[in-house]
PDB file of C-alpha atoms and ligand atoms in Angstrom:
ATOM      1  CA  UNK A   1       6.535 -62.908 -41.931  1.00 78.00           C
ATOM      2  CA  UNK A   2       4.519 -64.811 -38.596  1.00 89.00           C
ATOM      3  CA  UNK A   3       2.200 -62.068 -37.660  1.00 96.00           C
ATOM      4  CA  UNK A   4       1.962 -60.806 -34.233  1.00 98.00           C
ATOM      5  CA  UNK A   5      -1.702 -62.779 -33.532  1.00 98.00           C
ATOM      6  CA  UNK A   6      -0.040 -65.574 -34.097  1.00 97.00           C
ATOM      7  CA  UNK A   7       2.994 -65.012 -32.377  1.00 98.00           C
ATOM      8  CA  UNK A   8       1.008 -64.960 -28.999  1.00 98.00           C
ATOM      9  CA  UNK A   9      -0.815 -68.020 -29.989  1.00 98.00           C
ATOM     10  CA  UNK A  10       2.857 -70.089 -30.338  1.00 98.00           C
ATOM     11  CA  UNK A  11       3.611 -68.582 -26.929  1.00 98.00           C
ATOM     12  CA  UNK A  12       0.563 -69.006 -24.909  1.00 98.00           C
ATOM     13  CA  UNK A  13       0.595 -73.255 -26.728  1.00 98.00           C
ATOM     14  CA  UNK A  14       4.049 -73.251 -25.778  1.00 98.00           C
ATOM     15  CA  UNK A  15       4.528 -70.933 -21.882  1.00 98.00           C
ATOM     16  CA  UNK A  16       1.344 -70.177 -20.668  1.00 98.00           C
ATOM     17  CA  UNK A  17       2.267 -66.101 -21.796  1.00 98.00           C
ATOM     18  CA  UNK A  18       3.378 -64.138 -24.098  1.00 98.00           C
ATOM     19  CA  UNK A  19       5.532 -61.526 -24.620  1.00 98.00           C
ATOM     20  CA  UNK A  20       4.958 -58.588 -27.928  1.00 98.00           C
ATOM     21  CA  UNK A  21       4.857 -55.482 -29.458  1.00 97.00           C
ATOM     22  CA  UNK A  22       3.183 -53.771 -32.928  1.00 96.00           C
ATOM     23  CA  UNK A  23      -0.621 -55.626 -31.908  1.00 98.00           C
ATOM     24  CA  UNK A  24      -1.156 -52.025 -32.055  1.00 98.00           C
ATOM     25  CA  UNK A  25      -0.200 -49.063 -34.661  1.00 97.00           C
ATOM     26  CA  UNK A  26       1.753 -46.334 -32.445  1.00 97.00           C
ATOM     27  CA  UNK A  27      -1.116 -44.296 -33.739  1.00 97.00           C
ATOM     28  CA  UNK A  28      -3.812 -46.377 -31.975  1.00 98.00           C
ATOM     29  CA  UNK A  29      -1.203 -46.739 -28.547  1.00 98.00           C
ATOM     30  CA  UNK A  30      -0.805 -42.924 -28.901  1.00 98.00           C
ATOM     31  CA  UNK A  31      -4.103 -41.374 -28.877  1.00 98.00           C
ATOM     32  CA  UNK A  32      -5.117 -44.236 -26.198  1.00 98.00           C
ATOM     33  CA  UNK A  33      -2.691 -43.061 -24.129  1.00 98.00           C
ATOM     34  CA  UNK A  34      -3.763 -39.484 -24.427  1.00 98.00           C
ATOM     35  CA  UNK A  35      -7.244 -40.316 -23.762  1.00 97.00           C
ATOM     36  CA  UNK A  36      -6.169 -42.634 -20.528  1.00 98.00           C
ATOM     37  CA  UNK A  37      -4.376 -39.428 -19.300  1.00 97.00           C
ATOM     38  CA  UNK A  38      -6.866 -37.197 -19.907  1.00 96.00           C
ATOM     39  CA  UNK A  39      -8.712 -39.526 -17.178  1.00 97.00           C
ATOM     40  CA  UNK A  40      -7.591 -38.425 -14.728  1.00 95.00           C
ATOM     41  CA  UNK A  41      -8.163 -34.826 -14.652  1.00 95.00           C
ATOM     42  CA  UNK A  42     -12.139 -35.826 -15.244  1.00 96.00           C
ATOM     43  CA  UNK A  43     -12.594 -38.079 -12.280  1.00 96.00           C
ATOM     44  CA  UNK A  44     -12.679 -40.979 -14.490  1.00 97.00           C
ATOM     45  CA  UNK A  45     -10.505 -43.461 -12.512  1.00 97.00           C
ATOM     46  CA  UNK A  46     -12.357 -44.663  -8.790  1.00 95.00           C
ATOM     47  CA  UNK A  47      -9.978 -46.968  -6.323  1.00 92.00           C
ATOM     48  CA  UNK A  48      -9.935 -50.560  -7.123  1.00 85.00           C
ATOM     49  CA  UNK A  49     -10.971 -52.856  -4.260  1.00 81.00           C
ATOM     50  CA  UNK A  50      -9.913 -56.193  -3.743  1.00 80.00           C
ATOM     51  CA  UNK A  51     -12.638 -59.453  -2.915  1.00 81.00           C
ATOM     52  CA  UNK A  52     -16.094 -59.175  -4.684  1.00 77.00           C
ATOM     53  CA  UNK A  53     -19.785 -59.007  -3.520  1.00 78.00           C
ATOM     54  CA  UNK A  54     -19.746 -58.857   0.850  1.00 81.00           C
ATOM     55  CA  UNK A  55     -15.940 -59.165   0.360  1.00 81.00           C
ATOM     56  CA  UNK A  56     -15.380 -56.355  -1.641  1.00 82.00           C
ATOM     57  CA  UNK A  57     -13.334 -53.668   0.233  1.00 84.00           C
ATOM     58  CA  UNK A  58     -10.440 -50.945  -0.461  1.00 80.00           C
ATOM     59  CA  UNK A  59      -6.934 -51.705   0.338  1.00 83.00           C
ATOM     60  CA  UNK A  60      -5.016 -49.315  -0.829  1.00 82.00           C
ATOM     61  CA  UNK A  61      -1.395 -51.050   0.803  1.00 81.00           C
ATOM     62  CA  UNK A  62      -2.630 -53.999  -1.042  1.00 89.00           C
ATOM     63  CA  UNK A  63      -3.783 -53.087  -4.258  1.00 91.00           C
ATOM     64  CA  UNK A  64      -3.289 -49.057  -4.659  1.00 93.00           C
ATOM     65  CA  UNK A  65      -4.322 -48.598  -8.804  1.00 95.00           C
ATOM     66  CA  UNK A  66      -7.299 -46.495  -9.816  1.00 96.00           C
ATOM     67  CA  UNK A  67      -9.031 -47.869 -12.757  1.00 97.00           C
ATOM     68  CA  UNK A  68     -11.780 -46.846 -15.094  1.00 97.00           C
ATOM     69  CA  UNK A  69     -13.805 -50.032 -16.752  1.00 96.00           C
ATOM     70  CA  UNK A  70     -14.170 -49.741 -20.484  1.00 97.00           C
ATOM     71  CA  UNK A  71     -17.121 -49.636 -23.118  1.00 95.00           C
ATOM     72  CA  UNK A  72     -17.281 -50.409 -26.264  1.00 93.00           C
ATOM     73  CA  UNK A  73     -17.890 -46.192 -27.680  1.00 86.00           C
ATOM     74  CA  UNK A  74     -18.186 -45.512 -30.983  1.00 87.00           C
ATOM     75  CA  UNK A  75     -16.230 -43.566 -32.881  1.00 89.00           C
ATOM     76  CA  UNK A  76     -13.448 -43.259 -30.597  1.00 93.00           C
ATOM     77  CA  UNK A  77     -10.076 -45.189 -30.241  1.00 97.00           C
ATOM     78  CA  UNK A  78     -11.425 -47.636 -27.476  1.00 97.00           C
ATOM     79  CA  UNK A  79     -13.663 -48.854 -30.371  1.00 97.00           C
ATOM     80  CA  UNK A  80     -10.037 -49.495 -32.266  1.00 97.00           C
ATOM     81  CA  UNK A  81      -9.248 -51.024 -29.336  1.00 98.00           C
ATOM     82  CA  UNK A  82     -12.029 -53.307 -28.426  1.00 98.00           C
ATOM     83  CA  UNK A  83     -11.709 -54.418 -32.357  1.00 97.00           C
ATOM     84  CA  UNK A  84      -8.543 -55.291 -31.908  1.00 98.00           C
ATOM     85  CA  UNK A  85      -8.803 -57.368 -28.979  1.00 98.00           C
ATOM     86  CA  UNK A  86     -12.022 -59.169 -30.598  1.00 98.00           C
ATOM     87  CA  UNK A  87      -9.567 -60.223 -33.915  1.00 98.00           C
ATOM     88  CA  UNK A  88      -7.250 -61.481 -31.052  1.00 98.00           C
ATOM     89  CA  UNK A  89     -10.161 -63.499 -29.630  1.00 98.00           C
ATOM     90  CA  UNK A  90     -11.105 -64.701 -32.717  1.00 98.00           C
ATOM     91  CA  UNK A  91      -7.415 -66.196 -33.985  1.00 97.00           C
ATOM     92  CA  UNK A  92      -7.292 -67.681 -30.844  1.00 98.00           C
ATOM     93  CA  UNK A  93     -10.098 -69.764 -30.671  1.00 98.00           C
ATOM     94  CA  UNK A  94      -8.765 -70.661 -34.546  1.00 97.00           C
ATOM     95  CA  UNK A  95      -5.642 -72.097 -33.598  1.00 96.00           C
ATOM     96  CA  UNK A  96      -5.904 -72.787 -29.725  1.00 97.00           C
ATOM     97  CA  UNK A  97      -9.792 -73.399 -29.334  1.00 94.00           C
ATOM     98  CA  UNK A  98      -9.774 -71.439 -26.302  1.00 94.00           C
ATOM     99  CA  UNK A  99     -13.604 -71.307 -26.099  1.00 96.00           C
ATOM    100  CA  UNK A 100     -12.790 -67.143 -25.480  1.00 97.00           C
ATOM    101  CA  UNK A 101     -16.469 -65.822 -25.343  1.00 97.00           C
ATOM    102  CA  UNK A 102     -16.484 -61.939 -24.571  1.00 96.00           C
ATOM    103  CA  UNK A 103     -13.717 -59.450 -22.918  1.00 97.00           C
ATOM    104  CA  UNK A 104     -13.954 -56.766 -20.575  1.00 96.00           C
ATOM    105  CA  UNK A 105     -11.444 -53.930 -19.514  1.00 97.00           C
ATOM    106  CA  UNK A 106      -9.975 -51.001 -18.033  1.00 98.00           C
ATOM    107  CA  UNK A 107      -7.153 -48.950 -17.765  1.00 98.00           C
ATOM    108  CA  UNK A 108      -5.153 -48.545 -14.506  1.00 98.00           C
ATOM    109  CA  UNK A 109      -3.544 -45.262 -13.104  1.00 98.00           C
ATOM    110  CA  UNK A 110      -0.673 -45.778 -10.812  1.00 97.00           C
ATOM    111  CA  UNK A 111       0.374 -42.937  -8.624  1.00 97.00           C
ATOM    112  CA  UNK A 112       4.117 -43.130  -7.856  1.00 97.00           C
ATOM    113  CA  UNK A 113       4.580 -45.216  -4.836  1.00 97.00           C
ATOM    114  CA  UNK A 114       2.001 -47.714  -5.613  1.00 96.00           C
ATOM    115  CA  UNK A 115       1.602 -51.363  -6.585  1.00 97.00           C
ATOM    116  CA  UNK A 116      -0.045 -54.346  -6.396  1.00 96.00           C
ATOM    117  CA  UNK A 117       0.532 -57.199  -4.026  1.00 96.00           C
ATOM    118  CA  UNK A 118       0.704 -60.653  -5.621  1.00 96.00           C
ATOM    119  CA  UNK A 119      -2.161 -62.247  -6.627  1.00 95.00           C
ATOM    120  CA  UNK A 120      -4.474 -63.943  -8.872  1.00 94.00           C
ATOM    121  CA  UNK A 121      -6.855 -62.772 -12.094  1.00 93.00           C
ATOM    122  CA  UNK A 122      -9.070 -65.967 -11.555  1.00 87.00           C
ATOM    123  CA  UNK A 123     -10.922 -65.902  -7.467  1.00 73.00           C
ATOM    124  CA  UNK A 124     -13.600 -67.651  -7.290  1.00 66.00           C
ATOM    125  CA  UNK A 125     -16.362 -64.800  -8.293  1.00 68.00           C
ATOM    126  CA  UNK A 126     -14.512 -64.410 -11.833  1.00 76.00           C
ATOM    127  CA  UNK A 127     -14.611 -67.840 -12.726  1.00 87.00           C
ATOM    128  CA  UNK A 128     -14.701 -67.101 -16.536  1.00 94.00           C
ATOM    129  CA  UNK A 129     -11.703 -65.253 -16.659  1.00 95.00           C
ATOM    130  CA  UNK A 130      -9.461 -67.473 -19.034  1.00 96.00           C
ATOM    131  CA  UNK A 131      -6.677 -64.989 -20.653  1.00 97.00           C
ATOM    132  CA  UNK A 132      -5.964 -61.670 -19.058  1.00 98.00           C
ATOM    133  CA  UNK A 133      -3.784 -58.779 -20.706  1.00 98.00           C
ATOM    134  CA  UNK A 134      -1.828 -55.717 -20.055  1.00 98.00           C
ATOM    135  CA  UNK A 135      -1.111 -53.358 -22.629  1.00 98.00           C
ATOM    136  CA  UNK A 136       0.821 -50.788 -21.206  1.00 98.00           C
ATOM    137  CA  UNK A 137       0.726 -47.030 -22.294  1.00 98.00           C
ATOM    138  CA  UNK A 138       3.940 -45.891 -20.445  1.00 98.00           C
ATOM    139  CA  UNK A 139       6.342 -42.856 -22.835  1.00 97.00           C
ATOM    140  CA  UNK A 140       9.964 -42.765 -21.838  1.00 97.00           C
ATOM    141  CA  UNK A 141       9.707 -45.746 -18.650  1.00 98.00           C
ATOM    142  CA  UNK A 142      13.398 -46.861 -17.567  1.00 94.00           C
ATOM    143  CA  UNK A 143      14.120 -49.749 -15.077  1.00 90.00           C
ATOM    144  CA  UNK A 144      14.940 -47.032 -12.606  1.00 95.00           C
ATOM    145  CA  UNK A 145      10.818 -45.990 -12.867  1.00 98.00           C
ATOM    146  CA  UNK A 146      10.312 -49.319 -10.752  1.00 98.00           C
ATOM    147  CA  UNK A 147       6.550 -50.799 -11.596  1.00 98.00           C
ATOM    148  CA  UNK A 148       7.261 -53.860 -13.253  1.00 98.00           C
ATOM    149  CA  UNK A 149       4.693 -56.708 -13.358  1.00 98.00           C
ATOM    150  CA  UNK A 150       6.157 -59.624 -11.227  1.00 98.00           C
ATOM    151  CA  UNK A 151       5.330 -62.655 -14.017  1.00 98.00           C
ATOM    152  CA  UNK A 152       5.322 -66.302 -11.093  1.00 98.00           C
ATOM    153  CA  UNK A 153       6.358 -69.128 -13.410  1.00 97.00           C
ATOM    154  CA  UNK A 154       5.021 -71.424 -10.355  1.00 91.00           C
ATOM    155  CA  UNK A 155       3.162 -71.969  -7.930  1.00 89.00           C
ATOM    156  CA  UNK A 156       6.260 -70.938  -5.642  1.00 92.00           C
ATOM    157  CA  UNK A 157       8.041 -67.058  -5.249  1.00 95.00           C
ATOM    158  CA  UNK A 158      11.559 -68.136  -6.777  1.00 96.00           C
ATOM    159  CA  UNK A 159      11.170 -68.591 -10.375  1.00 98.00           C
ATOM    160  CA  UNK A 160       9.434 -64.792 -11.851  1.00 98.00           C
ATOM    161  CA  UNK A 161      10.066 -62.801 -15.271  1.00 98.00           C
ATOM    162  CA  UNK A 162       9.618 -59.022 -14.867  1.00 98.00           C
ATOM    163  CA  UNK A 163       8.611 -57.103 -17.289  1.00 98.00           C
ATOM    164  CA  UNK A 164       9.013 -53.282 -17.260  1.00 98.00           C
ATOM    165  CA  UNK A 165       5.781 -51.553 -18.547  1.00 98.00           C
ATOM    166  CA  UNK A 166       7.099 -50.682 -21.732  1.00 98.00           C
ATOM    167  CA  UNK A 167       4.930 -48.108 -24.516  1.00 98.00           C
ATOM    168  CA  UNK A 168       3.382 -50.945 -26.422  1.00 98.00           C
ATOM    169  CA  UNK A 169       4.745 -53.949 -24.321  1.00 98.00           C
ATOM    170  CA  UNK A 170       1.501 -56.602 -24.790  1.00 98.00           C
ATOM    171  CA  UNK A 171       0.807 -59.223 -22.012  1.00 98.00           C
ATOM    172  CA  UNK A 172      -0.757 -61.983 -22.451  1.00 98.00           C
ATOM    173  CA  UNK A 173      -0.996 -64.847 -19.527  1.00 98.00           C
ATOM    174  CA  UNK A 174      -3.715 -67.536 -18.838  1.00 97.00           C
ATOM    175  CA  UNK A 175      -5.341 -66.423 -15.521  1.00 96.00           C
ATOM    176  CA  UNK A 176      -5.673 -69.352 -14.007  1.00 94.00           C
ATOM    177  CA  UNK A 177      -2.002 -70.445 -13.908  1.00 95.00           C
ATOM    178  CA  UNK A 178       0.095 -67.234 -13.509  1.00 96.00           C
ATOM    179  CA  UNK A 179      -0.009 -65.435 -10.074  1.00 96.00           C
ATOM    180  CA  UNK A 180       1.669 -61.734 -10.939  1.00 98.00           C
ATOM    181  CA  UNK A 181       2.509 -58.303  -8.969  1.00 98.00           C
ATOM    182  CA  UNK A 182       2.338 -55.090  -9.867  1.00 98.00           C
ATOM    183  CA  UNK A 183       6.324 -54.009  -7.725  1.00 98.00           C
ATOM    184  CA  UNK A 184       6.237 -50.325  -5.887  1.00 98.00           C
ATOM    185  CA  UNK A 185       6.573 -47.978  -9.246  1.00 98.00           C
ATOM    186  CA  UNK A 186       8.318 -44.120  -9.054  1.00 98.00           C
ATOM    187  CA  UNK A 187       5.888 -42.166 -11.444  1.00 97.00           C
ATOM    188  CA  UNK A 188       2.589 -42.322 -12.348  1.00 98.00           C
ATOM    189  CA  UNK A 189       1.860 -45.635 -14.321  1.00 98.00           C
ATOM    190  CA  UNK A 190      -0.980 -46.465 -16.817  1.00 98.00           C
ATOM    191  CA  UNK A 191      -1.646 -49.147 -18.840  1.00 98.00           C
ATOM    192  CA  UNK A 192      -5.158 -51.568 -20.445  1.00 98.00           C
ATOM    193  CA  UNK A 193      -5.859 -55.125 -18.861  1.00 98.00           C
ATOM    194  CA  UNK A 194      -8.541 -56.496 -19.655  1.00 97.00           C
ATOM    195  CA  UNK A 195     -10.059 -60.680 -19.493  1.00 97.00           C
ATOM    196  CA  UNK A 196     -11.003 -62.442 -22.730  1.00 97.00           C
ATOM    197  CA  UNK A 197     -13.958 -64.244 -20.725  1.00 97.00           C
ATOM    198  CA  UNK A 198     -15.539 -67.691 -21.243  1.00 96.00           C
ATOM    199  CA  UNK A 199     -19.302 -68.354 -21.750  1.00 94.00           C
ATOM    200  CA  UNK A 200     -21.713 -68.075 -18.650  1.00 91.00           C
TER     201      UNK A 200
HETATM  202  C1  LIG B   1      -4.534 -56.826 -12.269  1.00 68.61           C
HETATM  203  C2  LIG B   1      -3.321 -56.472 -13.212  1.00 68.61           C
HETATM  204  C3  LIG B   1      -0.618 -56.009 -13.787  1.00 68.61           C
HETATM  205  C4  LIG B   1       0.213 -54.717 -14.808  1.00 68.61           C
HETATM  206  O1  LIG B   1      -5.040 -55.498 -13.059  1.00 68.61           O
HETATM  207  O2  LIG B   1      -5.092 -57.260 -12.357  1.00 68.61           O
HETATM  208  O3  LIG B   1      -2.282 -57.616 -12.586  1.00 68.61           O
HETATM  209  O4  LIG B   1       0.720 -54.870 -15.176  1.00 68.61           O
HETATM  210  N1  LIG B   1      -2.478 -55.918 -13.499  1.00 68.61           N
HETATM  211  O5  LIG B   1      -0.776 -53.635 -14.323  1.00 68.61           O
HETATM  212 MN1  LIG B   2      -4.005 -58.989 -12.068  1.00 68.61          MN
END
């Protein structure tokens, strides 16, 4: 049977993006979901901005999520998540020679009613971002809940795929190639988003 990492690698090679389930066990996903939700009441999430350096600003109409940057934390579920992404990085480097060097990630919370307009993840200030990964943590999400990730398949607006942010769905794509947006959600929406970085 083909492993999930192989599947991701084949998808990236063929299409530049991948949508899979199963890289993480149910128990890791559930512990991560509880961890993510626990940060809300503890003030861990900060409004996310756009731009960088002196251009940095918070504009909730453009980007409505709140984020919690993560550090490798020994003994917690976050360590397991980092280790799993380390393994994926090694597998992708072996099969695709992508030169992935490091990984950074944050948890994100979109309050009901918020969205993130169409953008690329590789602005000038984040030139090292090679691959974007997003892991969804929403149990019982239905298509009425909105909040799809819309991934544009070329530079125009006509061709896209919509990905429902269901519990355990993992999206991986080449950061430079794909514009994307988060459609308005009708329910609070939780996810982990990260980037595999090239060598500085
Ligand atoms: C981002 C982003 C997508 C998502 O954080 O840059 O585009 O589906 N997130 O949460
Ligand atoms: Mn993005």
